[in-house]
XYZ file of C-alpha atoms in Angstrom:
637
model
C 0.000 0.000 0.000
C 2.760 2.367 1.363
C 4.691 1.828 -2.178
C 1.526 2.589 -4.393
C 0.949 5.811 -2.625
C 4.637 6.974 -2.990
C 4.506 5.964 -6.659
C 0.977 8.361 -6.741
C 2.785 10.893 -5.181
C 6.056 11.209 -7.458
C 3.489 10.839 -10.477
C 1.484 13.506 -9.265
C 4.796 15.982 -7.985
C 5.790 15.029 -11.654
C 2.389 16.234 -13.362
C 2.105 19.087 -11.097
C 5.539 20.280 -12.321
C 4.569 19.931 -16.260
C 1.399 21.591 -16.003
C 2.226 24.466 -13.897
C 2.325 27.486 -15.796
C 5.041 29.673 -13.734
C 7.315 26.778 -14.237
C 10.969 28.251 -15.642
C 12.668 26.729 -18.665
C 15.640 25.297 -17.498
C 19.073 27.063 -17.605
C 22.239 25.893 -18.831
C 25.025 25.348 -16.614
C 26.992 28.261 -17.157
C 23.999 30.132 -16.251
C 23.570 28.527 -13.109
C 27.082 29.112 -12.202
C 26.162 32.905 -12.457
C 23.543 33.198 -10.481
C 25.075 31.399 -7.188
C 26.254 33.952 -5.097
C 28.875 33.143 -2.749
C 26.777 34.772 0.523
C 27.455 34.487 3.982
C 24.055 33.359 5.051
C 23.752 30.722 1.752
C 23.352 27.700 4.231
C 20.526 29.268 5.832
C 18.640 30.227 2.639
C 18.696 27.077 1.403
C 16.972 25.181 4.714
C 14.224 27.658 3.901
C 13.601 26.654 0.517
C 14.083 22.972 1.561
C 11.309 23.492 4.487
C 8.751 25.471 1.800
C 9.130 22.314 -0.186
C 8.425 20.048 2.408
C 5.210 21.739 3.004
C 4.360 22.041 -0.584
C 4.803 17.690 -0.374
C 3.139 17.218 2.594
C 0.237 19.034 1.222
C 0.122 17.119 -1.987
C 0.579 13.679 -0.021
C -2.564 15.121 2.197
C -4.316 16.141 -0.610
C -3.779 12.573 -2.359
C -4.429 10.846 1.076
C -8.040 12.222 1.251
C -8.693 11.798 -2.358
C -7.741 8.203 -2.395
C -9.673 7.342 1.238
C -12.705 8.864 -0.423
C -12.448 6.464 -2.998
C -11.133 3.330 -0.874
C -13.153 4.158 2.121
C -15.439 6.947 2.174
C -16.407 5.999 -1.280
C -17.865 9.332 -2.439
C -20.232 9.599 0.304
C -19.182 13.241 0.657
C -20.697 13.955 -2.622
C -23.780 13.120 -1.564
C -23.763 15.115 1.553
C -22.778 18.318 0.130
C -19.187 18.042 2.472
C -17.498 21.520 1.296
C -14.635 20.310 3.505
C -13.661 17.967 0.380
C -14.767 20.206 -1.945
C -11.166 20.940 -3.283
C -10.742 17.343 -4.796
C -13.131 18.268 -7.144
C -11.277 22.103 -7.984
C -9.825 22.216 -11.798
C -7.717 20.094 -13.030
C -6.700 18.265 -9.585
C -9.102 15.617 -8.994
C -8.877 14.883 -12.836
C -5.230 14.338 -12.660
C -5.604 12.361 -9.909
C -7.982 9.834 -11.244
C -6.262 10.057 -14.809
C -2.951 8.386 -12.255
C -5.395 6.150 -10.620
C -7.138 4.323 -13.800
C -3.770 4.851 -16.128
C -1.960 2.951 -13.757
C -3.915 0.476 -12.061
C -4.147 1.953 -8.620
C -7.188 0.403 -7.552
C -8.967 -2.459 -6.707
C -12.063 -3.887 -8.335
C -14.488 -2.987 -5.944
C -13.361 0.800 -6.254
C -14.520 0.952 -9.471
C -18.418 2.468 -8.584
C -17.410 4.539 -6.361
C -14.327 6.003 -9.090
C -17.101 5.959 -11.682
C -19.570 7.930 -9.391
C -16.298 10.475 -8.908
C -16.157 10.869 -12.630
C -19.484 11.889 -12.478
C -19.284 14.386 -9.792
C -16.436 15.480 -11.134
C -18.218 16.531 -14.712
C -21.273 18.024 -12.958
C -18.512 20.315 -11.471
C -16.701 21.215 -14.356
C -19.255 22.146 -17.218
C -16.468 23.742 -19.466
C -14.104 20.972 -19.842
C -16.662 18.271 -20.056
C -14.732 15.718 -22.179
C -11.142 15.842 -19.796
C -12.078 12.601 -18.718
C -12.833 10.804 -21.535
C -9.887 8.608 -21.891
C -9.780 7.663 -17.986
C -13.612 6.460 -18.351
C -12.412 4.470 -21.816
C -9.634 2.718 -19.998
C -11.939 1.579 -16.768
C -14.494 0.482 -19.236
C -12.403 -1.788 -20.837
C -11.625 -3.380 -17.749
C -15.117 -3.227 -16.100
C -17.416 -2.807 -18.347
C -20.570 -3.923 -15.957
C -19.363 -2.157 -13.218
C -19.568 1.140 -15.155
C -22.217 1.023 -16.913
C -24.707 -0.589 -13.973
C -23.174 2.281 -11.722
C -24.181 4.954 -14.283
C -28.005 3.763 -14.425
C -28.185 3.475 -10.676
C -25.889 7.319 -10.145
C -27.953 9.313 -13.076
C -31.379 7.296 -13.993
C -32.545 10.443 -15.162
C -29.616 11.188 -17.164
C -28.560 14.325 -16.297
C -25.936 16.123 -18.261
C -22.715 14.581 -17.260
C -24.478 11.204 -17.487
C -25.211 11.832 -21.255
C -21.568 12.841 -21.529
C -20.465 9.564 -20.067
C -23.269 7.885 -22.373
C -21.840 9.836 -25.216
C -18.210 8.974 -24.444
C -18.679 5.399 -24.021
C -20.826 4.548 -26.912
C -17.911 6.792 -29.464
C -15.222 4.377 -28.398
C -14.839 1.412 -30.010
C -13.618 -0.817 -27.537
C -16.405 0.050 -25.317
C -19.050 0.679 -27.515
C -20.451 -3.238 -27.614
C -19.999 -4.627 -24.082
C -22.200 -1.386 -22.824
C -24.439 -1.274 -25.439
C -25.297 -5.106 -24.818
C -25.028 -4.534 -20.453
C -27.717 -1.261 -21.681
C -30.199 -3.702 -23.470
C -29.868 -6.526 -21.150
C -31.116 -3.972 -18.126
C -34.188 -3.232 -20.915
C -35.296 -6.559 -20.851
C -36.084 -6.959 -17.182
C -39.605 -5.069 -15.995
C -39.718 -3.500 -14.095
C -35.678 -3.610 -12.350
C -32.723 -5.668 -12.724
C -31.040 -6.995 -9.930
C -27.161 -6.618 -10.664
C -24.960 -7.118 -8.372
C -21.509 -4.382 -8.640
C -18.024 -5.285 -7.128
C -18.522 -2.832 -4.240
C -20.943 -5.399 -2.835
C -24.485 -3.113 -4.159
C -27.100 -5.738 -5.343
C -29.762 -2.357 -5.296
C -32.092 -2.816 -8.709
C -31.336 -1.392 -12.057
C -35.051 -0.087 -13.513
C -35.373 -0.700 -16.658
C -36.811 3.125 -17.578
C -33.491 4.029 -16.314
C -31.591 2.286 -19.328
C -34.608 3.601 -21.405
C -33.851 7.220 -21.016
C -30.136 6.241 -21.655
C -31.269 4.549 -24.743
C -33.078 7.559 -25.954
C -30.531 9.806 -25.324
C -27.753 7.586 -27.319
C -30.319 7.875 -29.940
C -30.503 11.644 -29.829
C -26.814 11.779 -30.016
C -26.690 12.677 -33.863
C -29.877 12.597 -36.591
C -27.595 10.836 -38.978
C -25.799 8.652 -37.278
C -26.613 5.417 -35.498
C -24.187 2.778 -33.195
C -23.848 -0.462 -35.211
C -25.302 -2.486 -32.155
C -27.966 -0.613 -31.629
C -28.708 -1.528 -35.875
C -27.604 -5.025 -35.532
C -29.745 -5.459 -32.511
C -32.685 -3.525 -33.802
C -35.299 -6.616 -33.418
C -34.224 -7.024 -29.787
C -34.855 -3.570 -29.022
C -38.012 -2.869 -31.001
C -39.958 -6.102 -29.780
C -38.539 -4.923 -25.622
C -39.541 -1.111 -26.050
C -43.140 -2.444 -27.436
C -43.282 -4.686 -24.456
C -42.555 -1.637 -22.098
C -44.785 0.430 -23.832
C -47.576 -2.048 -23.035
C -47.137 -3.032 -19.717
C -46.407 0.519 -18.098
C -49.795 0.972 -19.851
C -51.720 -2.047 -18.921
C -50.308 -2.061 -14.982
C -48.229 0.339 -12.980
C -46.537 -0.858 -9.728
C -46.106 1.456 -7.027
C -42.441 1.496 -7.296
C -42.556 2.067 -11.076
C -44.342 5.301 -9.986
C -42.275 6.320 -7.134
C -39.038 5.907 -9.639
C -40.437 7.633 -12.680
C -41.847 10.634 -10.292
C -37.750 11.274 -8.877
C -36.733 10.984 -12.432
C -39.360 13.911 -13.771
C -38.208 16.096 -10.537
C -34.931 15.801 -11.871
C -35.220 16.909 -15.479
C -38.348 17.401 -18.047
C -40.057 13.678 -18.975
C -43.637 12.804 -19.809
C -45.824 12.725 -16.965
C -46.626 8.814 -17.703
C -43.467 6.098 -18.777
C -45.754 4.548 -21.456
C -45.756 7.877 -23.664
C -41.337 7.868 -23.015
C -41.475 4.410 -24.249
C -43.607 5.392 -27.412
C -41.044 8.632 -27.670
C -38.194 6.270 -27.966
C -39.528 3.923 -29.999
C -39.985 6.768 -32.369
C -36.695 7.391 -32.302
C -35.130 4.210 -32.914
C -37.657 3.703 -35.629
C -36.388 7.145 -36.960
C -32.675 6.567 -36.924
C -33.180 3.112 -39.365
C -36.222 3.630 -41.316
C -36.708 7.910 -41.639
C -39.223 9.682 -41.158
C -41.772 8.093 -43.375
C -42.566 5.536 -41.415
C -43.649 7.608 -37.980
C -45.731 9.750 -40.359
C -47.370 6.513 -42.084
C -48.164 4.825 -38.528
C -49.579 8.847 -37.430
C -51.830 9.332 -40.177
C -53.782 5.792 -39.111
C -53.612 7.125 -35.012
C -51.468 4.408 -35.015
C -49.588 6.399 -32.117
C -52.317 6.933 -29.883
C -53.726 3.394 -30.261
C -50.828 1.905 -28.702
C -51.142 4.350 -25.670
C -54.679 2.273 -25.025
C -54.681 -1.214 -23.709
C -57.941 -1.965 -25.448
C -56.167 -0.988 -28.831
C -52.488 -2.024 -28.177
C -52.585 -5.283 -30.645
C -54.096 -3.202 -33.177
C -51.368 -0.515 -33.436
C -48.873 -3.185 -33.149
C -50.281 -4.950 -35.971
C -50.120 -1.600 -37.731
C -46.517 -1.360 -37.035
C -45.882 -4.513 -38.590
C -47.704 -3.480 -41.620
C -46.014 -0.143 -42.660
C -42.481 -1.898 -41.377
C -43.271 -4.509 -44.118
C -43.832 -2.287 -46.652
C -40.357 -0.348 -45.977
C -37.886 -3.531 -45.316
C -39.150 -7.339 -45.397
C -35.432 -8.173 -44.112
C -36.056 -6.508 -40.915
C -39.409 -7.579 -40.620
C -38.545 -11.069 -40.939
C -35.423 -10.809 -38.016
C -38.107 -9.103 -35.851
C -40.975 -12.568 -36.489
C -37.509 -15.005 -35.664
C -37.092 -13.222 -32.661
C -40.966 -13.176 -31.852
C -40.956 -16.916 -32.223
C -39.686 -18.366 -29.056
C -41.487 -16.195 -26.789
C -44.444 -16.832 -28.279
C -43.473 -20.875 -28.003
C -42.873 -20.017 -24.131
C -46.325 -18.805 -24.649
C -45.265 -15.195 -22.440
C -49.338 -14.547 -20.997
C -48.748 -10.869 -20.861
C -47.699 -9.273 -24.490
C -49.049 -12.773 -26.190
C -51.643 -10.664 -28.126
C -49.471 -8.231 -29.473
C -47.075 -10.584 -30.573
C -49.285 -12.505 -32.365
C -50.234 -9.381 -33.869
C -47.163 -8.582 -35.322
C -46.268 -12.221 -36.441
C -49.540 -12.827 -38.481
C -48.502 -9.305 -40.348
C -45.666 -10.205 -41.119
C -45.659 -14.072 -41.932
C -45.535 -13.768 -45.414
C -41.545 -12.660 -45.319
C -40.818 -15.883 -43.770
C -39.664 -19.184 -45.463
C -42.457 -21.672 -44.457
C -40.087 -24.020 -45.095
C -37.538 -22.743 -41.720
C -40.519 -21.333 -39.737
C -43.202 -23.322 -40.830
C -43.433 -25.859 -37.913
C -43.082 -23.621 -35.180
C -45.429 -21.177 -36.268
C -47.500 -23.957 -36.976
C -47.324 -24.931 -33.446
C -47.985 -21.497 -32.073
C -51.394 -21.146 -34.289
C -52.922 -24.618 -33.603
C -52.578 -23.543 -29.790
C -54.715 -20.152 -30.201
C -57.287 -21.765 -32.503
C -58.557 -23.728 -28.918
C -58.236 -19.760 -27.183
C -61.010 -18.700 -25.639
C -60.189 -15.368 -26.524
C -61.841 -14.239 -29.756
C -59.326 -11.818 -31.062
C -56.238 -14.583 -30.298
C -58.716 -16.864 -32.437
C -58.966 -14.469 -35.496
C -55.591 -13.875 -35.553
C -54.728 -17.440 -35.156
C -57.089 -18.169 -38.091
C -55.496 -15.313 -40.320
C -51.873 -16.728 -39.992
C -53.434 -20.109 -40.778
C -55.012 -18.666 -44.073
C -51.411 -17.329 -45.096
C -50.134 -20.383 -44.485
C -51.814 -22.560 -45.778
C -51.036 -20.449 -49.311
C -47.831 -22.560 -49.292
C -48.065 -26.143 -50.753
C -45.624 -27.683 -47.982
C -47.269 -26.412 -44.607
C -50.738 -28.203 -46.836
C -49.914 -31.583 -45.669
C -48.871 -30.369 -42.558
C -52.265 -28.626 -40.982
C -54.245 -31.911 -41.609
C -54.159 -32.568 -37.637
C -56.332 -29.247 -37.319
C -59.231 -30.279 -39.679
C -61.535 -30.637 -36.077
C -60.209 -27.380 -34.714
C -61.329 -25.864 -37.734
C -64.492 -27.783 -37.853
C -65.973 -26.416 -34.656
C -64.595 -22.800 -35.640
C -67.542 -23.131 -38.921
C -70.155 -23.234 -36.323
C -68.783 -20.094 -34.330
C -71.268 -16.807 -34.094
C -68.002 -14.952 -35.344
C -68.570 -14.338 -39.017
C -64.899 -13.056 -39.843
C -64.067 -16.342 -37.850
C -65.793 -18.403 -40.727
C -64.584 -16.670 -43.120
C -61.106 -17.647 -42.851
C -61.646 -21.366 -41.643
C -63.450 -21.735 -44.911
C -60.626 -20.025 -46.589
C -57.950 -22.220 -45.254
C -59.701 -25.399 -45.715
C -60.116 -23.933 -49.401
C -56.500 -23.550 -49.706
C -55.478 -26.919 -48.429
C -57.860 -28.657 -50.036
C -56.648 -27.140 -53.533
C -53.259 -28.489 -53.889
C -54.957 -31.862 -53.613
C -51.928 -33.485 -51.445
C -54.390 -34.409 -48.761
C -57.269 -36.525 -49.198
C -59.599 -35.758 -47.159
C -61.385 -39.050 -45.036
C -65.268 -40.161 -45.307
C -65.795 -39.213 -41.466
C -63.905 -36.051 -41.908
C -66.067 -35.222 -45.353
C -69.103 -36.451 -43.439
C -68.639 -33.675 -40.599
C -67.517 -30.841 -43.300
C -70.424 -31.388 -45.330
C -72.898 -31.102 -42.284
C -71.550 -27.739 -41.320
C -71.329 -26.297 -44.688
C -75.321 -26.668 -45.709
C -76.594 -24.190 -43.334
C -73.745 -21.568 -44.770
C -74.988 -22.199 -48.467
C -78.420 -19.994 -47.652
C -76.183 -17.444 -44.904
C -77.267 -14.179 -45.081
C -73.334 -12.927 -45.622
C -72.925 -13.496 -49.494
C -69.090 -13.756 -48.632
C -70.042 -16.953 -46.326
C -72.291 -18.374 -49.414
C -69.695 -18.363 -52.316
C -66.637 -19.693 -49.793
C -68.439 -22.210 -48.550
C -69.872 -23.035 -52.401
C -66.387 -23.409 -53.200
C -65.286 -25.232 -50.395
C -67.724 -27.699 -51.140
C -66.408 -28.337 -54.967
C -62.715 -28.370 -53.380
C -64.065 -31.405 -51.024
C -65.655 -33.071 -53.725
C -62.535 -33.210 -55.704
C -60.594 -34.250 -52.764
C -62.906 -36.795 -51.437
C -63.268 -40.184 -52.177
C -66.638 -41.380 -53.344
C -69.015 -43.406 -50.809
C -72.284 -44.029 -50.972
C -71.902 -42.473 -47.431
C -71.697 -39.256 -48.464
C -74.544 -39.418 -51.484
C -77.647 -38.092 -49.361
C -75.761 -35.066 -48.159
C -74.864 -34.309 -51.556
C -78.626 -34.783 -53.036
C -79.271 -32.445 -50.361
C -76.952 -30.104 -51.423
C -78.810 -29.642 -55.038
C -81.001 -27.400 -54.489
C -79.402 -24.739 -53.135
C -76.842 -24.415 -55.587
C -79.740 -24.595 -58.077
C -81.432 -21.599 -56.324
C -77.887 -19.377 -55.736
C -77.189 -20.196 -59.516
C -79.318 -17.119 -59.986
C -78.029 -15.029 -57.010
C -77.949 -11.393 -57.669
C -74.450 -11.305 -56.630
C -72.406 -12.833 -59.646
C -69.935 -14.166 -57.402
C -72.408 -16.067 -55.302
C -73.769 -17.558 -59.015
C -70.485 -18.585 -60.052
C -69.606 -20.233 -56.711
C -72.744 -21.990 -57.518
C -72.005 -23.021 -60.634
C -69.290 -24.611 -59.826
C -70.653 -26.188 -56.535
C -73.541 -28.102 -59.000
C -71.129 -29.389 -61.042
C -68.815 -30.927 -58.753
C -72.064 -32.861 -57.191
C -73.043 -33.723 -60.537
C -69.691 -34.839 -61.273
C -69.696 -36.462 -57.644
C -72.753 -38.546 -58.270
C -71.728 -39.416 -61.658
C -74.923 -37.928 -62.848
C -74.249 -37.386 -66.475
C -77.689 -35.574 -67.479
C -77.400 -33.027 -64.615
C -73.461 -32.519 -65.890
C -74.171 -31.837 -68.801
C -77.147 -29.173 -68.381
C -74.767 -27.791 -66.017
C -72.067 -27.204 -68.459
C -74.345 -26.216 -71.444
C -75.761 -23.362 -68.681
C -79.135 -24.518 -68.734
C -80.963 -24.240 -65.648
C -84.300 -23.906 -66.231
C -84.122 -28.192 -67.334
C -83.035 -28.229 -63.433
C -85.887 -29.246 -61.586
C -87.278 -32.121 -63.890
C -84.155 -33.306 -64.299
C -84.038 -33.205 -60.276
C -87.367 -34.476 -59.721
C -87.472 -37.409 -62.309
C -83.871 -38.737 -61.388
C -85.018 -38.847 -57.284
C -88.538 -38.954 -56.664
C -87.954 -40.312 -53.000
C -86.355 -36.903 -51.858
C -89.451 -34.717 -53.691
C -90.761 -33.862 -50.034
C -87.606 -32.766 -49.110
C -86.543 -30.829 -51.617
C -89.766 -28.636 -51.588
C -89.031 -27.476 -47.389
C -85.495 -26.745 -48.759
C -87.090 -24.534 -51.400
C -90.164 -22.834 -49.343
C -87.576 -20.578 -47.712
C -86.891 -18.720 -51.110
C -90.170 -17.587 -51.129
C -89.250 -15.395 -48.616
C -86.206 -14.073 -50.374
C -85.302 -10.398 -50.832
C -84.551 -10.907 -54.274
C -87.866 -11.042 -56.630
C -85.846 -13.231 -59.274
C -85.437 -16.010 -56.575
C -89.001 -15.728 -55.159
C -90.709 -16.696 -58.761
C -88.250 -19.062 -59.259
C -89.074 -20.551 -56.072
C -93.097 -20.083 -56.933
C -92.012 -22.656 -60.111
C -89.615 -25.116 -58.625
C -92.744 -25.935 -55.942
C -95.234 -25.898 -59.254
C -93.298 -29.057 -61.130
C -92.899 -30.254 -57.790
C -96.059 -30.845 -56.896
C -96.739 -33.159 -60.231
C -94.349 -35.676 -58.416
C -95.832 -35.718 -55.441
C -98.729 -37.982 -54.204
C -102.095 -36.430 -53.540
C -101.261 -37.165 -49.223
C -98.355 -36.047 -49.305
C -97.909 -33.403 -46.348
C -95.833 -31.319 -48.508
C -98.182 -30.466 -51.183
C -100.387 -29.264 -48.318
C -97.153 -26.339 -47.117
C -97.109 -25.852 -51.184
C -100.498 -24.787 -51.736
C -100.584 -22.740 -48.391
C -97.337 -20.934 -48.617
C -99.109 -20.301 -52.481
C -101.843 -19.191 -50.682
C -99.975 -16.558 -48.320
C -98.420 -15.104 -51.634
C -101.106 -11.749 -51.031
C -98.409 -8.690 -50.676
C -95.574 -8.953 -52.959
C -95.099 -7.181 -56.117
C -98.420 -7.865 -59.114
C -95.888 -10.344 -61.044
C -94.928 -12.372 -58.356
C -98.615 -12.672 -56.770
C -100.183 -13.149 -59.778
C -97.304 -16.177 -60.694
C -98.344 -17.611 -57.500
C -102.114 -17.168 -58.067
C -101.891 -18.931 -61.246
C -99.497 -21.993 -60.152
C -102.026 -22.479 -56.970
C -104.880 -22.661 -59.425
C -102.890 -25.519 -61.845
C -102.196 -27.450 -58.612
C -105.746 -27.098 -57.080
C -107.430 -28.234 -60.719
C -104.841 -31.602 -61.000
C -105.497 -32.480 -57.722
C -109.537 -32.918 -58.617
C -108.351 -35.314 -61.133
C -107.763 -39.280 -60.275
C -104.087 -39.292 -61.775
C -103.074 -36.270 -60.400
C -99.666 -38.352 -59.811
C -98.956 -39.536 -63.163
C -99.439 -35.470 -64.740
């Protein structure tokens, strides 16, 4: 110990000496031979100047002394006090010297280095003019403890005060330092709300996370055109963690979240809530990659304020993902690889939002990497109870299953997707029909007789849905199944019952309802091998439909007139006559006590309010029926 200080002192006597700006250039000997008087009283001269010399030591080595037992003992506690009795170490250029000795030549122990760190600090708050003089002793103990400096800044200046961003600035220009703080910085991000991080001085007091947040956004302020490379190369990381901040100081704020945040804002000019900070620095990381363009893009849509809102979070962050996708797919598709194994941990609290993001931006990944995994993640939130995780589950499905390799591979969720076509949802059954279109097209799967069984009971009651969109997917569906299906006489009556329908939507108003149609009828023609109804399908003649119908299957006549009562009742006049005609050649096939030709002529009957060309078609059809049935062979007519 005794031989460190005397080193410290001779450094400092030396550094003293070269600074000093009285110092005398020295003479040359013949000059000094001049100016040594041969005086009586030389002896006693010079034990004067020896004694003021003395002094001048012993007040260096004090000075020194106190310095370094602030630093090994005291540790800087005077600074906290206000203790003007040390406020000298901290005059000019004297403290700096001394710590430039201290870090320059290892004069310290390890669990010094906080409390040497915290004197930097102090020492820069001090000294406004010369604010970079210590810029090379901070570089050299950040090479050596890069930890200890960095988690001693956060805890020191959380609200990063102006010396702290002149440390920030310093430490994030070197090189060698640059990348061990810049990864200590986003490793405090990650943990809400503190860090626990334990320094060499023994302090295991927590790191907040907002502290290395308002670090963060000043680095980012540094310079407009200029951005660290780790901060670019670990862009994802930082994006996904600020978003995640951003949420949770919005959705729940713990007391001593508050209590931090509130000495931070007495302490310099911040937002009054952390969630709006996060936002601003999330704008300005966003700024420094991708310009401008994108914050006004994500603006115009309130995209901003959304995210500020709990209820409205997953929305804005599917936003995000949206305008990022249309700037860079690259960075879009580093962001969904780092997305994917926290949403395979399946994180509860900033699940939604993820998901959010991922289904926006699935279509820059290789299904071929991905694929399984995000497979994995969907098929979970397809059994959610949530109906927004279910939608979104359903919408990454539907770009999935665009790709011919995940095909084979969402065959284990045909019964998810089964129960999701009876949900009340109608955006829900949108997409289930979509992706079960989309598998079923590449024809790599075929689909099983139970499996076929179940689809084709839940698609008849969507072929008369009131949502036109609902009609023509599930239409299609149905051709897609009957390509992909094996035949069985199993599946025949579902198909018969499936006729008429198509039959009535083949003149739908909406063209893309009739086409879906179209299409439907000839795949159950094709299905049933009925050549007859094939080939008036193909030649577009529908109005040979129902004879052709009712000759080929007389023993489903009574239930193909309740499937067609219901279009009496339609808002479209077109489908109401045709309705009023399909139960006239109907009723020729049916026997005289049958209960259907009773509903026939009664719903005939009721026919009293509609327009003159429909009640007068129904009059006139009533009065056919009305004068067969008084004949004897009213069933052969």
């Amino acid at each position: 110990m005794a031989g460190r200080r005397f080193s410290l002192l001779r450094l400092f006597r030396r550094k003293k000496e070269e600074e000093s700006p009285g110092a005398a250039p020295a003479q040359q000997p013949e000059e000094v031979q001049q100016v040594q008087p041969p005086q009586e009283d030389a002896g006693q001269e010079r034990t004067e100047e020896q004694l003021r010399a003395r002094g001048r030591f012993r007040r260096a080595a004090q000075l020194v002394c106190r310095f370094i037992r602030c630093i090994w003992h005291e540790e800087a506690t005077f600074m906290a006090t206000g203790d003007t009795a040390n406020s000298d170490l901290f005059n000019a250029q004297t403290s700096a010297a001394l710590l430039d000795m201290l870090v320059e030549n290892g004069v310290y122990k390890a669990k010094q280095v906080p409390a040497i760190v915290r004197c930097i600090h102090q020492w820069l708050m001090s000294n406004v003019s010369d604010e970079h003089r210590l810029d090379k002793t901070l570089v050299l103990l950040t090479e050596e403890h890069p930890m200890d400096v960095a988690v001693t800044l956060l805890r020191s200046a959380p609200a990063c005060d102006r010396a702290a961003r002149t440390m920030w600035k310093t430490l994030i220009s070197s090189r060698w330092t640059k990348e061990p703080v810049l990864q200590i910085l986003f490793r405090v991000l990650e943990y809400w709300p503190a860090h626990r991080r334990r320094t060499s001085d023994g302090d295991e007091r927590d790191v907040f996370a907002l502290a290395a947040t308002v670090a963060l956004w000043e680095i980012l302020q540094l310079s407009h055109s200029w951005c660290p490379g780790g901060v670019k190369d670990n862009f994802p990381r930082l994006l996904l963690t600020l978003l995640f901040q951003v949420f949770i100081s919005t959705e729940e704020m713990s007391e001593e979240v508050e209590t931090f945040w509130r000495r931070c804002r007495e302490q310099r000019s911040l937002p009054p809530n952390p969630n709006r900070f996060a936002v601003q620095t999330v704008k300005a990381l966003l700024r420094q990659l991708l310009g401008e363009d994108v914050l006004m893009a994500i603006g115009r849509k309130c995209g901003w304020d959304m995210l500020l809102k709990a209820d409205s979070h997953h929305y804005a962050v599917g936003l995000l993902a949206r305008e990022l996708c249309r700037v860079s797919c690259s960075f879009c598709r580093s962001i969904a690889v780092s997305l994917l194994p926290r949403l395979s941990r399946g994180e509860p609290l900033w699940e939604l939002p993820a998901l959010a993001f991922l289904v926006e931006v699935l279509h820059c990944l290789n299904p071929r990497q991905c694929g399984p995994s995000v497979l994995q993640i969907i098929s979970r939130h397809l059994r959610s109870q949530c109906p927004e995780r279910r939608r979104l589950a359903l919408r990454g499905l539907v770009v999935l299953s665009r790709d011919p390799a995940m095909a084979k591979s969402m065959r284990s969720l045909s019964e998810s997707l089964l129960e999701l076509l009876q949900d009340a949802d109608t955006d829900a059954v949108q997409m289930t029909l979509s992706a079960f279109i989309n598998v079923l097209h590449f024809q790599i799967v075929k689909i099983s007789t139970p499996t076929a069984l179940k689809l084709l009971e839940a698609l008849r009651p969507l072929f008369d849905n009131e949502h036109s969109q609902l009609q023509q997917l599930s239409m299609l569906l149905f051709w897609e199944l009957m390509e992909a299906t094996e035949r069985s006489k199993s599946l025949k009556p579902h198909v018969y019952l499936s006729l008429v329908p198509f039959y009535f939507n083949w003149h739908n108003e909406n063209q893309r309802v009739a086409e879906a149609s179209w299409r439907a009828l000839f795949g159950a023609a094709r299905f049933l091998k009925w050549r007859d109804l094939e080939d008036l399908v193909t030649m577009e003649q529908p109005w040979r439909f129902p004879e052709c119908l009712l000759e080929k299957d007389r023993s489903r006549v009574g239930q193909y007139v309740r499937q067609a009562l219901p279009f009496l009742e339609s808002p479209e006049k077109p489908l109401r006559k045709l309705a009023i005609k399909f139960l006239g050649i109907a009723a020729r096939s049916m026997k005289q006590e049958q209960p259907e030709l009773q509903l026939i002529c009664q719903a005939l009957q009721d026919i009293t309010d509609d327009s003159p060309a429909v009640s007068n078609l129904a009059q006139e059809t009533l009065q056919i029926i009305r004068a067969v049935r008084r004949t004897s062979f009213f069933h052969f007519w």
